[in-house]
Coordinates of C-alpha atoms in Angstrom, one line a residue:
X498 CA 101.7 44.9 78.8
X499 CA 101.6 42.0 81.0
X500 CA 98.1 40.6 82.1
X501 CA 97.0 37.8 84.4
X502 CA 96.4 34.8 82.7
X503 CA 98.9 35.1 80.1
X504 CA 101.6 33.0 78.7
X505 CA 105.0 33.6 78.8
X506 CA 108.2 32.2 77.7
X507 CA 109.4 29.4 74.9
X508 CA 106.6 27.1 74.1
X509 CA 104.4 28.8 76.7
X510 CA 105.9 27.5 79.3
X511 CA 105.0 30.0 82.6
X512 CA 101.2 30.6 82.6
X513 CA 101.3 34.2 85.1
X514 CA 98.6 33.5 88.0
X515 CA 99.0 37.3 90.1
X516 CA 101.2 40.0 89.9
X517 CA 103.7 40.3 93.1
X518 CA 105.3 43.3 92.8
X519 CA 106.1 46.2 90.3
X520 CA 109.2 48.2 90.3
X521 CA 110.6 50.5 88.0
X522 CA 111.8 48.6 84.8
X523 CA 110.2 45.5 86.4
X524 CA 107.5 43.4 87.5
X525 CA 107.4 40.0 89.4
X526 CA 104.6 37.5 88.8
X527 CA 103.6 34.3 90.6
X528 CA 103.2 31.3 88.0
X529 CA 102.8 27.8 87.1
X530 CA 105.7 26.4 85.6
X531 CA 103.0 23.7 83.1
X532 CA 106.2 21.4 82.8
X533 CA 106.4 20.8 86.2
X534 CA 103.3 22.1 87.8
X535 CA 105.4 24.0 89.9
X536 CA 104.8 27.6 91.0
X537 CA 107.7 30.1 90.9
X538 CA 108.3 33.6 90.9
X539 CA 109.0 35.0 87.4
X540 CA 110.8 38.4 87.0
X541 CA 110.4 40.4 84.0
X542 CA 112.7 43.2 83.3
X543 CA 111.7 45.8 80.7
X544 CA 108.0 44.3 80.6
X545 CA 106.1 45.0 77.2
X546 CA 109.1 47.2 75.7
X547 CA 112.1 45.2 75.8
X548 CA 115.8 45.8 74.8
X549 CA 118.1 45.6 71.7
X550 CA 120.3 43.5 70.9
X551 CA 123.2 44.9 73.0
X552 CA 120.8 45.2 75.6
X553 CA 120.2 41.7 75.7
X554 CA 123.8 41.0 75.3
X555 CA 124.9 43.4 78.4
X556 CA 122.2 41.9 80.8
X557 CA 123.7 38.6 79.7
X558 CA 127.1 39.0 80.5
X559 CA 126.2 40.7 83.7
X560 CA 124.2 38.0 85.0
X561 CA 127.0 35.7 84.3
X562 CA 129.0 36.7 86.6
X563 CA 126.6 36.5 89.8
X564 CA 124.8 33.6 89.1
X565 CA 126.6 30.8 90.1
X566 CA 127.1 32.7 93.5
X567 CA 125.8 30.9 96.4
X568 CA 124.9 32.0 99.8
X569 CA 121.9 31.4 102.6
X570 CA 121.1 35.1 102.3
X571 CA 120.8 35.8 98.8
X572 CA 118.1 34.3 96.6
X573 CA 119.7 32.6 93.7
X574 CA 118.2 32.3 90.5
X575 CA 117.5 28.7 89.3
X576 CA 116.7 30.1 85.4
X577 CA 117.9 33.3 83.1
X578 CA 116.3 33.6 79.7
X579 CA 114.9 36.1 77.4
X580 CA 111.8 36.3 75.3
X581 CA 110.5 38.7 72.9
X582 CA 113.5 40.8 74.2
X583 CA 112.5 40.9 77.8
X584 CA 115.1 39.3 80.2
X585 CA 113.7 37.5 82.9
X586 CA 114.9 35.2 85.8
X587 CA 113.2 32.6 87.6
X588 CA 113.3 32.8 91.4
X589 CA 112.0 30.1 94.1
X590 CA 108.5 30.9 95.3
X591 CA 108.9 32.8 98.9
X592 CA 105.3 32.5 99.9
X593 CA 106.2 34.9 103.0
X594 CA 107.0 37.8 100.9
X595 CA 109.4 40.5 100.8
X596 CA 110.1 42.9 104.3
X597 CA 108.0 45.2 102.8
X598 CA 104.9 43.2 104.2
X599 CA 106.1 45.2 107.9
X600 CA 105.1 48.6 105.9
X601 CA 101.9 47.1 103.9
X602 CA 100.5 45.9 107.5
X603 CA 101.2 48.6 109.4
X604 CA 102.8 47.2 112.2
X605 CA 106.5 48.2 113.4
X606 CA 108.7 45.2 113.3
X607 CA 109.7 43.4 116.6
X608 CA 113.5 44.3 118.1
X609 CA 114.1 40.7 118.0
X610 CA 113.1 40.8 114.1
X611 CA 115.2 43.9 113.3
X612 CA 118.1 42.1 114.8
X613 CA 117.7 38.8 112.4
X614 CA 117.5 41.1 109.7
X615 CA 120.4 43.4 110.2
X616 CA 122.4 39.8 110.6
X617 CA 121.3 37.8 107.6
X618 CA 121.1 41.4 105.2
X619 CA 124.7 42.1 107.2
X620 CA 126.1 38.7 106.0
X621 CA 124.5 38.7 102.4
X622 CA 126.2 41.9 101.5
X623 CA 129.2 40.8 103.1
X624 CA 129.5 37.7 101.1
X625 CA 128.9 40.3 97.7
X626 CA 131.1 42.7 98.9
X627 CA 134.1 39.8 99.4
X628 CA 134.2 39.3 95.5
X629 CA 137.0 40.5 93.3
X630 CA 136.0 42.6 92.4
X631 CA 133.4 43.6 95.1
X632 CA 129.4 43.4 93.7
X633 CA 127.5 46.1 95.2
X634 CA 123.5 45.9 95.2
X635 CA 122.7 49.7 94.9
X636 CA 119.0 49.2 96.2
X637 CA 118.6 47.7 98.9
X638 CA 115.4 48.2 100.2
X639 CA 112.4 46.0 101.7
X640 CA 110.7 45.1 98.4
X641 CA 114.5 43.3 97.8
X642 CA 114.3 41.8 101.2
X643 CA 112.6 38.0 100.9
X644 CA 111.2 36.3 103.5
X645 CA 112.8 32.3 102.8
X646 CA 109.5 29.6 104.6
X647 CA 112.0 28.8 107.5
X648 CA 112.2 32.7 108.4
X649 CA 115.8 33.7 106.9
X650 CA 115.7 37.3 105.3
X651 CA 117.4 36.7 101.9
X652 CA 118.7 39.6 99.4
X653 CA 117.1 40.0 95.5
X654 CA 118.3 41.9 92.9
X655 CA 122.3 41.4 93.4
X656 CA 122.8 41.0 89.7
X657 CA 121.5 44.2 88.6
X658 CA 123.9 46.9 88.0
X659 CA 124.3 50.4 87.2
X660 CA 125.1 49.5 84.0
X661 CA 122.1 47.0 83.2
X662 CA 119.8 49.4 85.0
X663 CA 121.0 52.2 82.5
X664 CA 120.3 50.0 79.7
X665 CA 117.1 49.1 80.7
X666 CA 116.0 52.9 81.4
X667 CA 117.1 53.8 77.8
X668 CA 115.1 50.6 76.4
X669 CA 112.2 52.2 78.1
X670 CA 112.7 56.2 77.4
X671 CA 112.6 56.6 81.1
X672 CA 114.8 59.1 83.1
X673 CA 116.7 58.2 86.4
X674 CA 119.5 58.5 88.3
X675 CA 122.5 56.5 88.4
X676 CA 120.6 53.7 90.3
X677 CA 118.4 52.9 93.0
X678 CA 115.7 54.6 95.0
X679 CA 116.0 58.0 96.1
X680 CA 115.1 57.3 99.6
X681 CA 117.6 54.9 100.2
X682 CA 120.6 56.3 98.9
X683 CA 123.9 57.3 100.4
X684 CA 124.7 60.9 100.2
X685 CA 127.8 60.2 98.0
X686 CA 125.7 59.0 95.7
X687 CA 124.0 62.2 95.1
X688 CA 127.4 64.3 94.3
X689 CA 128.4 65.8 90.9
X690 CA 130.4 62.4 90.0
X691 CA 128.6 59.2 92.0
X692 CA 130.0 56.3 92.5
X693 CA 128.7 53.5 94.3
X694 CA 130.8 51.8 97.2
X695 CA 130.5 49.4 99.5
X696 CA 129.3 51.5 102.1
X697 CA 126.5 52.5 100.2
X698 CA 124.8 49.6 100.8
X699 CA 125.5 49.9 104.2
X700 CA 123.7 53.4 104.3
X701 CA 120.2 52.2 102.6
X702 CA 120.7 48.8 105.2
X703 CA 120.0 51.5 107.8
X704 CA 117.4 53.8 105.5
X705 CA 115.7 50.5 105.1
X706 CA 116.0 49.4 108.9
X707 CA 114.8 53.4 110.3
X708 CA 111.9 52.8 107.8
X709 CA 110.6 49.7 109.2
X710 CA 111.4 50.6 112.7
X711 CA 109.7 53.9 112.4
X712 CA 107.2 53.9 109.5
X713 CA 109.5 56.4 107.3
X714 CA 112.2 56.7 105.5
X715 CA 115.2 59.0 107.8
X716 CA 114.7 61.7 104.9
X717 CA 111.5 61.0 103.1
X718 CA 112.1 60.5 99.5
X719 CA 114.9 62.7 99.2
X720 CA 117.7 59.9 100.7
X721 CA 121.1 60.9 101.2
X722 CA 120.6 64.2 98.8
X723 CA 119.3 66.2 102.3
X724 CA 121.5 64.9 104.4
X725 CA 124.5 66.1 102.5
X726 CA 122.7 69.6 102.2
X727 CA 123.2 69.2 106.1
X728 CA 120.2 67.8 107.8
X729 CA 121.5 65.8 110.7
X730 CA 119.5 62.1 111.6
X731 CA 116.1 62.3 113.2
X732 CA 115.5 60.1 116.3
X733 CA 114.2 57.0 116.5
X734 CA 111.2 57.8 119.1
X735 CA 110.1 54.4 119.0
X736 CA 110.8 51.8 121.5
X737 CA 114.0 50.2 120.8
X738 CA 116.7 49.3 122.7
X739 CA 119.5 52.2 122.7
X740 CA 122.4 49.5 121.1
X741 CA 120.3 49.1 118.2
X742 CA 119.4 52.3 117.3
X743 CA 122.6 52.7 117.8
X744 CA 123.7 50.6 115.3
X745 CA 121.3 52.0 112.8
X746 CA 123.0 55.4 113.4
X747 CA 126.1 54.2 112.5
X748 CA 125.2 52.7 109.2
X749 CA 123.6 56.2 108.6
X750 CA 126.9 58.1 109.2
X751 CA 127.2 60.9 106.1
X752 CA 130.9 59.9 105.9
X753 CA 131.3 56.4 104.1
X754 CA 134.4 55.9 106.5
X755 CA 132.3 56.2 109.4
X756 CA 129.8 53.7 108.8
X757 CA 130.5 49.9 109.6
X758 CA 131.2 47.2 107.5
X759 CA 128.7 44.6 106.1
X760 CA 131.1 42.1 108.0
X761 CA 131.0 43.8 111.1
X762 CA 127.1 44.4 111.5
X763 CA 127.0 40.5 110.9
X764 CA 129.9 40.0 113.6
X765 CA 128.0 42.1 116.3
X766 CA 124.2 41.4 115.2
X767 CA 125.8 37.1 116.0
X768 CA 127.1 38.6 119.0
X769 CA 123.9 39.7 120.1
X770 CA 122.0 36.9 118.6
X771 CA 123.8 34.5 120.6
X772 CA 124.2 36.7 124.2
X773 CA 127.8 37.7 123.7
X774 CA 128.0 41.1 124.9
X775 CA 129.8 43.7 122.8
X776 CA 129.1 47.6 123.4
X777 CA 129.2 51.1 121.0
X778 CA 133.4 50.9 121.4
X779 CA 132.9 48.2 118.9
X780 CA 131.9 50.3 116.2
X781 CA 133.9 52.5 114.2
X782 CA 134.5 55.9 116.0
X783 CA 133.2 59.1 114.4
X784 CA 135.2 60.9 112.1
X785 CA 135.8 64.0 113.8
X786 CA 134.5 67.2 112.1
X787 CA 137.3 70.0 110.8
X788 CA 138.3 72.8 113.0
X789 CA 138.6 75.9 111.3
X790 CA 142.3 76.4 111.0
X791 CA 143.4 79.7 113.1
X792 CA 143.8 82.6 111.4
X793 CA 147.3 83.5 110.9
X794 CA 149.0 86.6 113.5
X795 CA 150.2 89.8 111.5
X796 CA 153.9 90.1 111.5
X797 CA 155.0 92.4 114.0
X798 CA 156.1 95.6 112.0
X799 CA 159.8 96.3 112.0
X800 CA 161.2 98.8 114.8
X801 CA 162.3 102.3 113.3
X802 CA 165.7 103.0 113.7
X803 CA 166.6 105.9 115.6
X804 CA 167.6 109.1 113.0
X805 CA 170.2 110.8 112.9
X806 CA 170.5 114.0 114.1
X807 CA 170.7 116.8 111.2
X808 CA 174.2 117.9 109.9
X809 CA 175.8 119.7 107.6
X810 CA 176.9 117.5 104.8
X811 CA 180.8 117.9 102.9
X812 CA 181.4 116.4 99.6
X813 CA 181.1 112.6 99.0
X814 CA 179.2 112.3 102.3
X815 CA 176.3 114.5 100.7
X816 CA 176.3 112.0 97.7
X817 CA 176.2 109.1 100.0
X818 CA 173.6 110.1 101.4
X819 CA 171.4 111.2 98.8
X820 CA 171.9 106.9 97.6
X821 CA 170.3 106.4 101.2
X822 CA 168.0 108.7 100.5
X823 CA 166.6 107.0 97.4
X824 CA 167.0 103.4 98.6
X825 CA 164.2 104.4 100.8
X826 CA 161.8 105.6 98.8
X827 CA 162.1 102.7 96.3
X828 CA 161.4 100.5 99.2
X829 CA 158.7 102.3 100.8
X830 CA 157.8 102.7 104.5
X831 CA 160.5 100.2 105.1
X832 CA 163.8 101.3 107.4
X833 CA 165.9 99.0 106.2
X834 CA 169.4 100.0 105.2
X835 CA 172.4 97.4 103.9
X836 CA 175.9 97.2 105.5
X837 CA 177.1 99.9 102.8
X838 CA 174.2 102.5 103.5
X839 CA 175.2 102.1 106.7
X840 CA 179.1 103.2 106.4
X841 CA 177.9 106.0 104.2
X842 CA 175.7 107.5 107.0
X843 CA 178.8 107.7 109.4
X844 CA 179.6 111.3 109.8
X845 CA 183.2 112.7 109.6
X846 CA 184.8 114.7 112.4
X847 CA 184.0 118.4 111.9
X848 CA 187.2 120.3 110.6
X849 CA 187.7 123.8 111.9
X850 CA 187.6 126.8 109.9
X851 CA 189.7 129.8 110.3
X852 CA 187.7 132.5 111.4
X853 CA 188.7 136.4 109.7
X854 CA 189.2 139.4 112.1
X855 CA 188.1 142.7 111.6
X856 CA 190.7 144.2 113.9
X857 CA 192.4 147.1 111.8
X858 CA 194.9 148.6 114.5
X859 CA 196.2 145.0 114.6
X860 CA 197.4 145.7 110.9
X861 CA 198.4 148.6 111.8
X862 CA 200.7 148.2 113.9
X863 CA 202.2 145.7 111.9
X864 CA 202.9 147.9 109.7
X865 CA 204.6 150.7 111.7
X866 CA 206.6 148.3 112.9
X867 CA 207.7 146.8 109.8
X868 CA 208.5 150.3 108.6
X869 CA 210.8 151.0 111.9
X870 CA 212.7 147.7 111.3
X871 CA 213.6 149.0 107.8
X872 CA 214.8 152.0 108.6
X873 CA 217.1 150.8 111.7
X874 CA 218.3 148.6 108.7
X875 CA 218.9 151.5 106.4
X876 CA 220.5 153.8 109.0
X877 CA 223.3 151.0 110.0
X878 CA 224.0 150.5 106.7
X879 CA 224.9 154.6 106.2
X880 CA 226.9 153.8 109.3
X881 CA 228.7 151.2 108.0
X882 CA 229.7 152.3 104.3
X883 CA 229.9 156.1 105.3
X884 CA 231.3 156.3 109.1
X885 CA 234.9 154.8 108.0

C-alpha cells in the first residue's frame, strides 16, 4: 500500500508528497522528482498488488502505441516505467486539477466554461478517434478531465484499454465490467456482446457535461444500462442556453448514429466560440423510431359457384361426377374445379323414352283385323284354284 512520504521508483527516485486522486486499479500522487527537484504527477496502476509478467508485457505494448501521440488536449506522458510490477507513468504537474473540482466545490460550471470544455474534450477525442485504427478512451469522465495553468481542458487516460484494464482487474482479483464507469457509459455498452465505438465517448462527453451542468449524472450510477431499459433524458432545469443543452442531448442520443461526431462538437463549439452562428439543423437529425408494420388484410374468400340444379345421372356422366365429387372433399371447403371437372359436369340432352299403353281394345282390334285379312286371302285363293 502506498503511503505519504514513501519512495518509489529505481534508486528512489520520486519521493510521494499527497495523494491526488484514487481510481479503481489506480492512484495518482504528487511528488518530487529528487534528480531534478521537480514536482510531477506520478500514476500508479495496480498499487501494492502488481501484475505478472504478461501483464507487464501487455501494458507495455499498449502504451507504445499512444505515447508518442501529440496533441494540445491530451496530456502526454513524459515517462513510462515499472517497478516492483506496478506500471506507472509520469504526467506534468496540472496544479488546477481535474473538472471534477466543479463537483468537489459545489458550484455549477459557467455556460462560457461548458463551451471550452465541450471544444477542447470535442477536439482531443477527435484527434484519438482519427488514428488507424481509431483509439477510443472508454472513460471519459471529470476525474480524466485536466485543467492545463493557461486554462485548456486536456484528456488523461487515453492509453488505457479494455484490454490493459482487464489485466489489471485480474492482477487485483477485482470484478468489473468491460471498462469504464457505470455512470458514464453508452447504452451499447451494456448489451449481451459490448463493444466500444467511437460514439461511446461521445455519450459519457455528454454524461460528463449533464453532471457538471446539473450536479448528477443523467441516470445516476446506472449509465446507459437505464436508458436502454427505456428511460428517456431528464431535463436540464438549470439555466443554460437552449443550443447547449441542446447539444448535450444530442451526444446523449440512445442510438450511436444519432449522436455527433467528436469532429463536429469541435466544429460547432469553434463556431460558437468565435460568434459564427450555426443552429440545431447542424446536428445530425434523429433517427426516426419504427412504425409498427400494418397488419396484413385477409384474402377475400373465393365466390361459390353457382350449383347445378339436380338431375338424373346416365352412365359415364354418373362416374364423372362422382371424380368431382371426391376432388372436393380432398380439397376442403374450396369450390374449385379444373378445366376437365368442368366438361364432366356438362349434362347430356335428355333422350325420350317410349312410354307403354295399357289400351287392350287397341290390340284387339288389331287382331280381328288381321284375322279378316287372312281369310279374304284364303277365300280368293278357293276362287282361284276351284272356280275354273
Amino acid at each position: 500500500m502506498l503511503q505519504q512520504g514513501q519512495t518509489f521508483g529505481i534508486d528512489d527516485r520520486y519521493l510521494l508528497i499527497s495523494q491526488l486522486g484514487k481510481g479503481g486499479f489506480s492512484e495518482v500522487w504528487l511528488a518530487d522528482d529528487t534528480r531534478t527537484h521537480v514536482q510531477v504527477a506520478i500514476k500508479i496502476y495496480a498499487p501494492g498488488t502488481g501484475l505478472d509478467a504478461a501483464g507487464i508485457e501487455i501494458f507495455t505494448k499498449e502504451f507504445s502505441l499512444v505515447f508518442d501521440m501529440n496533441h494540445t488536449n491530451l496530456l502526454k506522458p513524459t515517462y513510462f516505467d515499472s517497478y516492483e510490477n506496478q506500471p506507472y507513468l509520469i504526467l506534468p504537474l496540472c496544479k488546477n486539477g481535474s473538472a471534477f473540482k466543479f463537483l468537489a466545490d459545489g458550484r455549477r460550471i459557467t455556460e462560457q466554461e461548458c463551451w471550452n470544455m465541450l471544444h477542447d474534450v470535442g477536439a482531443g477525442l477527435a484527434y484519438l478517434h482519427s488514428k488507424n485504427p481509431p483509439i477510443i478512451h472508454q472513460d471519459i469522465k471529470p476525474d480524466n478531465i485536466l485543467i492545463s495553468d493557461e486554462g485548456h481542458y486536456m484528456i488523461t487516460d487515453f492509453g488505457i484499454s479494455a484490454r490493459v484494464r482487464s489485466t489489471i482487474r485480474r492482477g487485483r482479483s477485482t470484478k468489473g465490467g468491460e471498462g469504464g464507469t457505470l455512470a458514464y457509459m453508452a447504452p451499447e455498452r451494456f448489451s449481451s456482446r459490448p463493444k466500444a465505438i467511437m460514439a461511446s465517448d461521445v455519450w459519457s462527453l455528454g454524461a460528463m457535461m449533464y453532471e457538471l451542468m446539473t450536479g448528477d449524472p443523467p441516470f445516476g450510477d446506472s449509465g446507459g444500462s437505464a436508458q436502454r431499459g427505456g428511460e428517456p433524458i431528464p431535463d436540464i432545469e438549470e439555466n443554460y442556453s437552449e443550443q447547449l443543452k441542446g447539444l448535450v442531448y444530442q451526444c446523449l442520443s440512445k442510438e450511436p448514429e444519432n449522436r455527433p461526431l467528436a469532429s463536429k462538437i469541435e466544429d460547432l463549439t469553434y463556431k460558437y466560440l468565435h460568434g459564427i452562428a450555426w443552429s440545431s439543423n447542424d446536428l445530425p437529425k434523429p433517427k426516426p423510431a419504427p412504425q409498427p408494420e400494418p397488419e396484413p388484410k385477409p384474402a377475400p374468400k373465393p365466390k361459390a359457384e353457382p350449383q347445378q340444379p339436380s338431375r338424373p345421372l346416365y352412365g359415364s356422366q354418373a362416374i364423372g361426377t362422382q371424380s368431382v365429387q371426391g376432388s372436393q372433399m380432398n380439397r376442403g371447403s374450396q369450390m374449385h374445379y379444373s378445366d376437365q371437372d368442368r366438361y364432366s359436369e356438362q349434362m347430356p340432352p335428355e333422350i325420350p323414352v317410349p312410354q307403354k299403353s295399357n289400351n287392350i281394345w287397341m290390340w284387339v282390334a288389331v287382331g280381328v283385323a288381321a284375322v279378316l285379312a287372312l281369310c279374304i286371302f284364303v277365300a280368293v285363293l278357293v276362287f282361284v284354284v276351284f272356280g275354273r
